[in-house]
Coordinates of C-alpha atoms in Angstrom, one line a residue:
M1 CA -22.2 7.7 20.1
K2 CA -21.6 7.0 23.2
T3 CA -17.8 6.8 24.1
F4 CA -16.1 4.2 26.2
R5 CA -13.2 4.2 28.4
I6 CA -11.0 1.1 27.7
H7 CA -7.7 0.3 28.2
H8 CA -5.7 -3.2 28.1
P9 CA -5.5 -4.6 31.8
D10 CA -2.0 -3.2 33.5
I11 CA 0.2 -6.9 32.8
T12 CA 2.8 -5.3 35.4
I13 CA 1.5 -8.0 38.1
L14 CA 0.9 -10.9 35.7
P15 CA 5.0 -12.6 36.4
Q16 CA 3.0 -12.7 40.1
I17 CA -0.3 -14.3 39.0
E18 CA 2.7 -16.9 36.5
E19 CA 4.0 -17.5 39.4
K20 CA 1.4 -18.6 42.0
I21 CA 0.2 -21.3 39.8
N22 CA 3.3 -22.0 38.9
N23 CA 3.3 -23.2 43.2
L24 CA 0.7 -24.7 43.0
T25 CA 0.6 -28.4 43.2
K26 CA 0.5 -29.6 40.4
P27 CA 3.1 -30.4 37.1
K28 CA 3.3 -26.7 35.7
G29 CA 1.0 -26.7 32.8
S30 CA -0.9 -29.6 34.0
L31 CA -3.9 -27.7 34.0
G32 CA -3.8 -26.1 31.5
R33 CA -6.7 -23.2 29.9
L34 CA -7.8 -23.1 33.4
E35 CA -4.8 -22.1 34.2
E36 CA -4.8 -19.5 31.1
L37 CA -8.3 -18.5 32.5
A38 CA -6.9 -18.0 36.2
S39 CA -4.3 -15.7 34.3
Q40 CA -6.2 -14.1 31.7
I41 CA -9.3 -13.0 34.8
G42 CA -6.2 -12.4 37.4
L43 CA -5.0 -9.8 35.3
V44 CA -8.5 -8.4 34.5
Q45 CA -9.3 -8.0 38.0
Q46 CA -5.8 -6.7 38.8
T47 CA -5.5 -9.2 41.8
L48 CA -4.3 -12.6 43.3
S49 CA -6.9 -14.1 44.1
P50 CA -10.3 -13.4 41.8
V51 CA -13.4 -13.3 42.7
L52 CA -16.5 -13.7 40.6
R53 CA -19.5 -12.2 41.3
K54 CA -23.4 -12.1 40.7
P55 CA -23.2 -13.9 37.7
V56 CA -25.7 -12.5 34.5
N57 CA -26.7 -13.8 31.5
L58 CA -28.6 -10.6 29.9
I59 CA -30.7 -10.9 26.8
F60 CA -31.1 -8.8 24.2
A61 CA -34.7 -9.0 22.2
A62 CA -35.6 -7.6 18.8
D63 CA -37.5 -8.1 15.5
H64 CA -35.5 -7.4 12.5
G65 CA -37.3 -6.1 8.6
I66 CA -35.2 -8.7 6.4
A67 CA -37.5 -12.0 8.5
D68 CA -39.6 -10.9 6.3
E69 CA -37.8 -11.8 3.0
G70 CA -38.3 -15.8 4.3
V71 CA -34.2 -15.9 5.2
S72 CA -35.1 -18.2 8.6
K73 CA -37.3 -21.5 8.8
S74 CA -38.6 -19.8 11.9
P75 CA -41.8 -17.1 11.4
K76 CA -40.8 -13.5 13.1
E77 CA -43.8 -13.9 15.7
V78 CA -41.4 -16.8 17.6
T79 CA -39.3 -13.9 19.1
R80 CA -42.4 -12.7 21.3
Q81 CA -42.9 -16.0 21.4
V82 CA -40.2 -17.1 23.2
V83 CA -39.5 -14.0 25.6
Y84 CA -42.8 -15.1 27.2
N85 CA -41.1 -19.1 27.4
F86 CA -37.6 -17.0 29.1
L87 CA -40.0 -15.9 31.3
N88 CA -42.0 -18.5 31.8
G89 CA -38.4 -20.2 33.0
G90 CA -39.1 -23.0 29.9
A91 CA -36.5 -22.1 27.4
G92 CA -33.4 -23.6 26.4
V93 CA -31.2 -21.1 28.6
C94 CA -32.8 -21.1 31.9
F95 CA -32.4 -24.7 32.6
L96 CA -28.7 -23.6 32.0
A97 CA -28.8 -20.6 34.0
R98 CA -30.6 -22.2 37.3
Q99 CA -28.5 -25.0 37.4
H100 CA -24.7 -22.4 37.2
N101 CA -27.2 -20.3 39.3
I102 CA -26.7 -17.7 36.8
R103 CA -29.2 -14.6 36.4
L104 CA -31.5 -14.1 33.8
R105 CA -32.2 -10.1 32.8
I106 CA -34.5 -9.8 29.7
V107 CA -34.5 -7.1 27.6
D108 CA -36.9 -5.7 24.5
S109 CA -35.1 -4.0 22.6
G110 CA -37.0 -3.8 19.5
V111 CA -39.6 -6.8 19.4
D112 CA -42.5 -5.8 16.9
F113 CA -45.1 -6.5 19.9
D114 CA -46.3 -5.3 23.0
F115 CA -45.3 -6.7 26.0
P116 CA -47.6 -5.8 28.5
K117 CA -46.0 -3.9 31.5
D118 CA -46.5 -6.0 34.0
L119 CA -44.3 -8.4 33.2
P120 CA -40.8 -8.5 34.4
V121 CA -39.0 -8.2 31.5
I122 CA -37.1 -4.4 31.0
F123 CA -38.5 -1.9 28.0
R124 CA -36.2 -0.7 25.8
K125 CA -38.1 -1.1 23.1
I126 CA -36.7 1.7 19.8
R127 CA -39.2 0.7 17.1
K128 CA -40.9 -2.9 16.4
G129 CA -37.6 -4.5 14.4
T130 CA -35.4 -3.3 12.4
R131 CA -36.4 -2.2 8.7
N132 CA -35.6 -4.6 6.1
F133 CA -32.1 -3.9 4.8
L134 CA -32.6 -5.6 1.5
Y135 CA -34.4 -1.5 0.6
E136 CA -32.7 0.4 3.2
P137 CA -30.5 0.6 5.8
A138 CA -32.1 -1.1 9.4
M139 CA -31.9 1.9 12.1
T140 CA -31.2 5.0 11.6
K141 CA -27.7 6.7 13.5
E142 CA -29.9 8.2 16.4
E143 CA -31.7 4.2 16.5
M144 CA -27.9 3.4 16.8
D145 CA -25.9 5.3 19.2
L146 CA -29.4 5.1 21.3
A147 CA -29.1 1.0 21.4
I148 CA -25.5 1.8 21.8
Q149 CA -26.4 3.8 25.5
Y150 CA -29.3 1.5 26.1
G151 CA -26.5 -1.8 26.1
A152 CA -24.8 -0.3 28.2
E153 CA -26.5 1.2 30.3
E154 CA -28.5 -1.9 31.0
V155 CA -24.7 -2.9 32.0
Q156 CA -24.6 -0.1 34.4
T157 CA -26.9 -1.7 36.3
C158 CA -26.1 -5.0 36.6
Y159 CA -22.4 -3.9 38.1
E160 CA -24.8 -1.3 39.9
E161 CA -25.6 -4.4 41.5
G162 CA -22.9 -6.0 41.9
C163 CA -22.4 -8.6 39.3
N164 CA -18.1 -8.3 37.5
I165 CA -19.0 -11.5 35.1
I166 CA -21.3 -11.5 32.1
S167 CA -23.0 -13.5 29.6
F168 CA -24.6 -11.9 26.4
G169 CA -27.4 -13.6 24.9
E170 CA -30.3 -12.7 22.0
M171 CA -33.6 -13.4 20.4
G172 CA -34.4 -12.4 17.5
I173 CA -36.0 -14.4 13.9
G174 CA -33.4 -13.5 10.9
N175 CA -29.8 -11.9 13.2
T176 CA -28.5 -14.8 11.7
A177 CA -29.1 -13.2 8.0
A178 CA -27.8 -9.5 9.9
S179 CA -25.3 -11.7 11.7
S180 CA -22.8 -13.0 7.9
M181 CA -23.5 -9.5 7.0
W182 CA -21.8 -7.7 9.8
M183 CA -19.2 -11.3 8.9
H184 CA -18.8 -10.6 5.6
Y185 CA -18.3 -6.8 6.1
L186 CA -15.6 -6.7 8.7
T187 CA -13.3 -9.5 7.4
G188 CA -13.6 -9.9 4.3
V189 CA -14.6 -13.8 4.6
S190 CA -16.8 -13.9 1.4
L191 CA -20.5 -14.7 2.3
N192 CA -21.4 -17.3 0.6
A193 CA -18.6 -18.9 4.5
C194 CA -20.5 -16.9 6.4
V195 CA -24.3 -18.2 5.6
G196 CA -25.5 -21.1 7.4
A197 CA -28.8 -22.9 8.2
G198 CA -30.1 -20.6 10.9
S199 CA -32.7 -21.9 13.2
G200 CA -33.3 -25.2 10.5
L201 CA -32.8 -23.6 7.2
N202 CA -32.5 -26.6 4.2
E203 CA -30.3 -26.6 1.5
A204 CA -32.9 -24.5 -0.1
G205 CA -33.2 -22.5 2.4
V206 CA -30.0 -21.5 2.8
K207 CA -29.2 -20.6 -0.9
H208 CA -32.6 -18.5 -0.4
K209 CA -31.1 -17.0 2.0
Y210 CA -27.3 -16.2 0.4
N211 CA -29.2 -15.0 -2.5
I212 CA -31.2 -12.3 -0.4
L213 CA -28.0 -11.3 1.4
K214 CA -26.0 -11.2 -2.1
Q215 CA -29.0 -8.7 -3.1
A216 CA -28.4 -6.4 -0.1
A217 CA -24.8 -6.7 -0.3
E218 CA -24.9 -5.1 -3.8
R219 CA -27.8 -3.1 -3.5
H220 CA -25.3 -1.0 -0.1
G221 CA -21.4 -1.8 -1.4
L222 CA -18.4 -1.2 -0.2
L223 CA -18.7 -0.6 3.4
T224 CA -16.1 -0.1 5.9
D225 CA -17.2 1.8 8.8
P226 CA -18.1 -1.1 11.7
L227 CA -21.0 1.7 12.4
E228 CA -22.1 1.6 9.4
I229 CA -21.8 -2.0 9.4
M230 CA -23.7 -1.9 12.1
R231 CA -26.1 0.5 11.4
T232 CA -26.7 -0.9 7.6
F233 CA -27.2 -4.3 8.7
G234 CA -29.2 -4.5 12.3
G235 CA -30.2 -5.8 15.0
F236 CA -31.6 -3.5 17.9
E237 CA -30.1 -6.1 20.4
M238 CA -26.8 -6.8 18.0
V239 CA -26.1 -3.3 18.6
M240 CA -27.9 -2.8 22.1
A241 CA -24.7 -6.3 23.2
V242 CA -21.9 -4.3 21.8
G243 CA -22.6 -1.2 23.8
G244 CA -23.2 -3.7 26.3
M245 CA -20.1 -5.8 25.6
L246 CA -17.5 -1.7 25.6
Q247 CA -19.1 -1.3 29.0
A248 CA -17.9 -4.6 30.5
A249 CA -15.1 -3.6 29.7
E250 CA -14.7 -0.5 30.4
L251 CA -16.3 -1.2 33.9
G252 CA -13.3 -4.5 34.2
M253 CA -15.4 -6.8 34.2
I254 CA -15.4 -10.3 32.5
I255 CA -17.8 -10.9 29.5
L256 CA -18.2 -14.5 28.3
V257 CA -19.3 -14.7 25.2
D258 CA -21.2 -17.7 23.1
G259 CA -22.0 -18.1 19.9
F260 CA -22.2 -17.0 16.4
I261 CA -24.3 -13.7 17.2
M262 CA -22.9 -12.9 20.3
T263 CA -19.2 -13.4 18.2
N264 CA -19.9 -10.6 15.9
C265 CA -21.1 -8.6 18.2
V266 CA -17.3 -9.0 20.1
L267 CA -16.5 -8.1 16.0
A268 CA -18.5 -5.3 15.7
A269 CA -17.2 -4.5 19.6
S270 CA -13.1 -4.7 18.7
R271 CA -12.6 -2.4 15.4
L272 CA -14.4 -0.1 17.5
Y273 CA -12.1 -0.6 21.1
P274 CA -9.8 -3.0 20.0
E275 CA -8.9 -3.9 23.8
M276 CA -11.3 -5.2 24.7
I277 CA -10.9 -8.2 23.9
S278 CA -8.5 -8.8 26.9
Y279 CA -11.6 -9.0 28.9
C280 CA -13.6 -11.6 26.7
I281 CA -13.8 -15.6 27.3
F282 CA -15.6 -17.5 24.6
G283 CA -17.5 -19.8 25.6
H284 CA -17.5 -22.1 22.2
C285 CA -17.2 -22.5 19.3
G286 CA -21.0 -23.8 17.9
D287 CA -22.8 -25.7 14.9
E288 CA -23.8 -22.4 13.0
S289 CA -21.7 -22.3 10.1
G290 CA -19.4 -19.3 9.5
H291 CA -18.7 -19.1 13.4
K292 CA -15.3 -21.6 13.8
K293 CA -14.0 -19.1 10.2
L294 CA -15.0 -16.3 12.2
L295 CA -13.1 -17.5 15.7
D296 CA -10.8 -18.9 13.3
E297 CA -10.3 -15.2 11.7
M298 CA -11.0 -13.7 15.5
G299 CA -7.7 -15.8 16.6
A300 CA -10.4 -16.6 18.7
R301 CA -10.1 -20.1 21.4
P302 CA -13.3 -21.6 22.5
L303 CA -13.3 -23.3 25.9
L304 CA -15.9 -26.4 24.2
D305 CA -16.9 -27.6 21.3
M306 CA -20.3 -29.5 22.0
G307 CA -22.4 -29.1 18.2
L308 CA -24.5 -25.9 20.2
R309 CA -26.8 -23.7 18.0
L310 CA -29.0 -22.2 20.1
G311 CA -27.9 -19.0 21.2
E312 CA -29.1 -17.0 23.8
G313 CA -26.1 -17.1 26.5
S314 CA -26.6 -20.7 26.3
G315 CA -22.9 -21.9 25.4
S316 CA -21.6 -19.2 27.7
I317 CA -23.2 -20.3 30.4
C318 CA -22.4 -23.9 29.7
A319 CA -19.1 -22.6 30.3
Y320 CA -19.0 -20.3 33.0
P321 CA -18.1 -23.7 35.2
L322 CA -14.8 -23.9 33.6
V323 CA -14.4 -20.3 34.4
E324 CA -15.3 -21.0 38.0
S325 CA -12.6 -24.3 38.4
A326 CA -9.6 -22.2 37.2
V327 CA -10.5 -19.0 39.9
R328 CA -10.9 -22.3 42.5
M329 CA -8.2 -23.8 41.0
I330 CA -6.3 -20.6 41.9
N331 CA -7.5 -19.3 44.8
E332 CA -7.9 -23.1 47.0
M333 CA -5.5 -25.3 46.0
H334 CA -2.1 -25.5 48.3
S335 CA 0.6 -24.0 47.2
F336 CA 3.8 -27.0 47.5
Q337 CA 5.1 -25.0 50.7
Q338 CA 1.5 -24.9 52.5
A339 CA 1.2 -28.9 51.6
S340 CA 4.9 -29.9 52.7
V341 CA 5.0 -30.6 49.2
T342 CA 8.8 -31.1 47.1
K343 CA 8.4 -29.1 44.6
Y344 CA 10.1 -31.0 41.3
F345 CA 10.6 -28.5 39.1
D346 CA 12.8 -25.6 38.4

């Protein structure tokens, strides 16, 4: 497996950042989470004047063998159909990306379909979907290592093109099932609390999904190594996101975290390299069952709670304007001295 060099940001600069924020023309702490965000971003970038450059939403797409067990309301062909919708600019994440001037990069990580080579898709297909983890591990160690490497390389490319803040999205029918398994194994939370409706299962559908995942857990038994958990349950798009997140942290980029699936990817990444959490901003608490519980388990405080459960990076893009506001605050607000305003607190 590719290794990463990730360190906690040097906190030596933190008192200077806080002093600058506290001397802006406002009551101390009155801009709440914006102040916390500005402090975090300044710390990551090691500057009193942070900047956001060329934001990207990197979407990994892949199919899951477990989808053959009816754990999703959507059929498997929806994965490739939604990829085409991304490319045509008609998906939910597309209008949000246009609105906030965020570039989309679509990566075929393992879709069970051969896209024409002339499409603006980045071809990183490892195989046409993972194996069905009800019966066998979703991927081999070699496939997992390759997925981590590919995810890291995609982020490296974004960085070399000038990006310093990156969001991760996903597309893959069956990936809430894989995410539920990651959450259960990585946190110890009961499987029942980790399983939700995904793309719209009814009560009977959720029960069937739980029963399938329970059988899979019984087959694979006790797993504690994060890499084995990732390998056993997949998917390729999720493992690529883990590799991408770790590379982003190594490069000192801000990582915007989307919903249930991408939060599980952060969880897995942080079990491998705990320091990477310092680079993460959690965009929202989604409506997928288990997401709030997962965020609470991680001690994460999302910026938004709007009932979103689309995935694709949509929730993190919705949160991006708040991140931008925090950076504008620390850079554009005048200090008491600049504005000739009497500072009315110590």
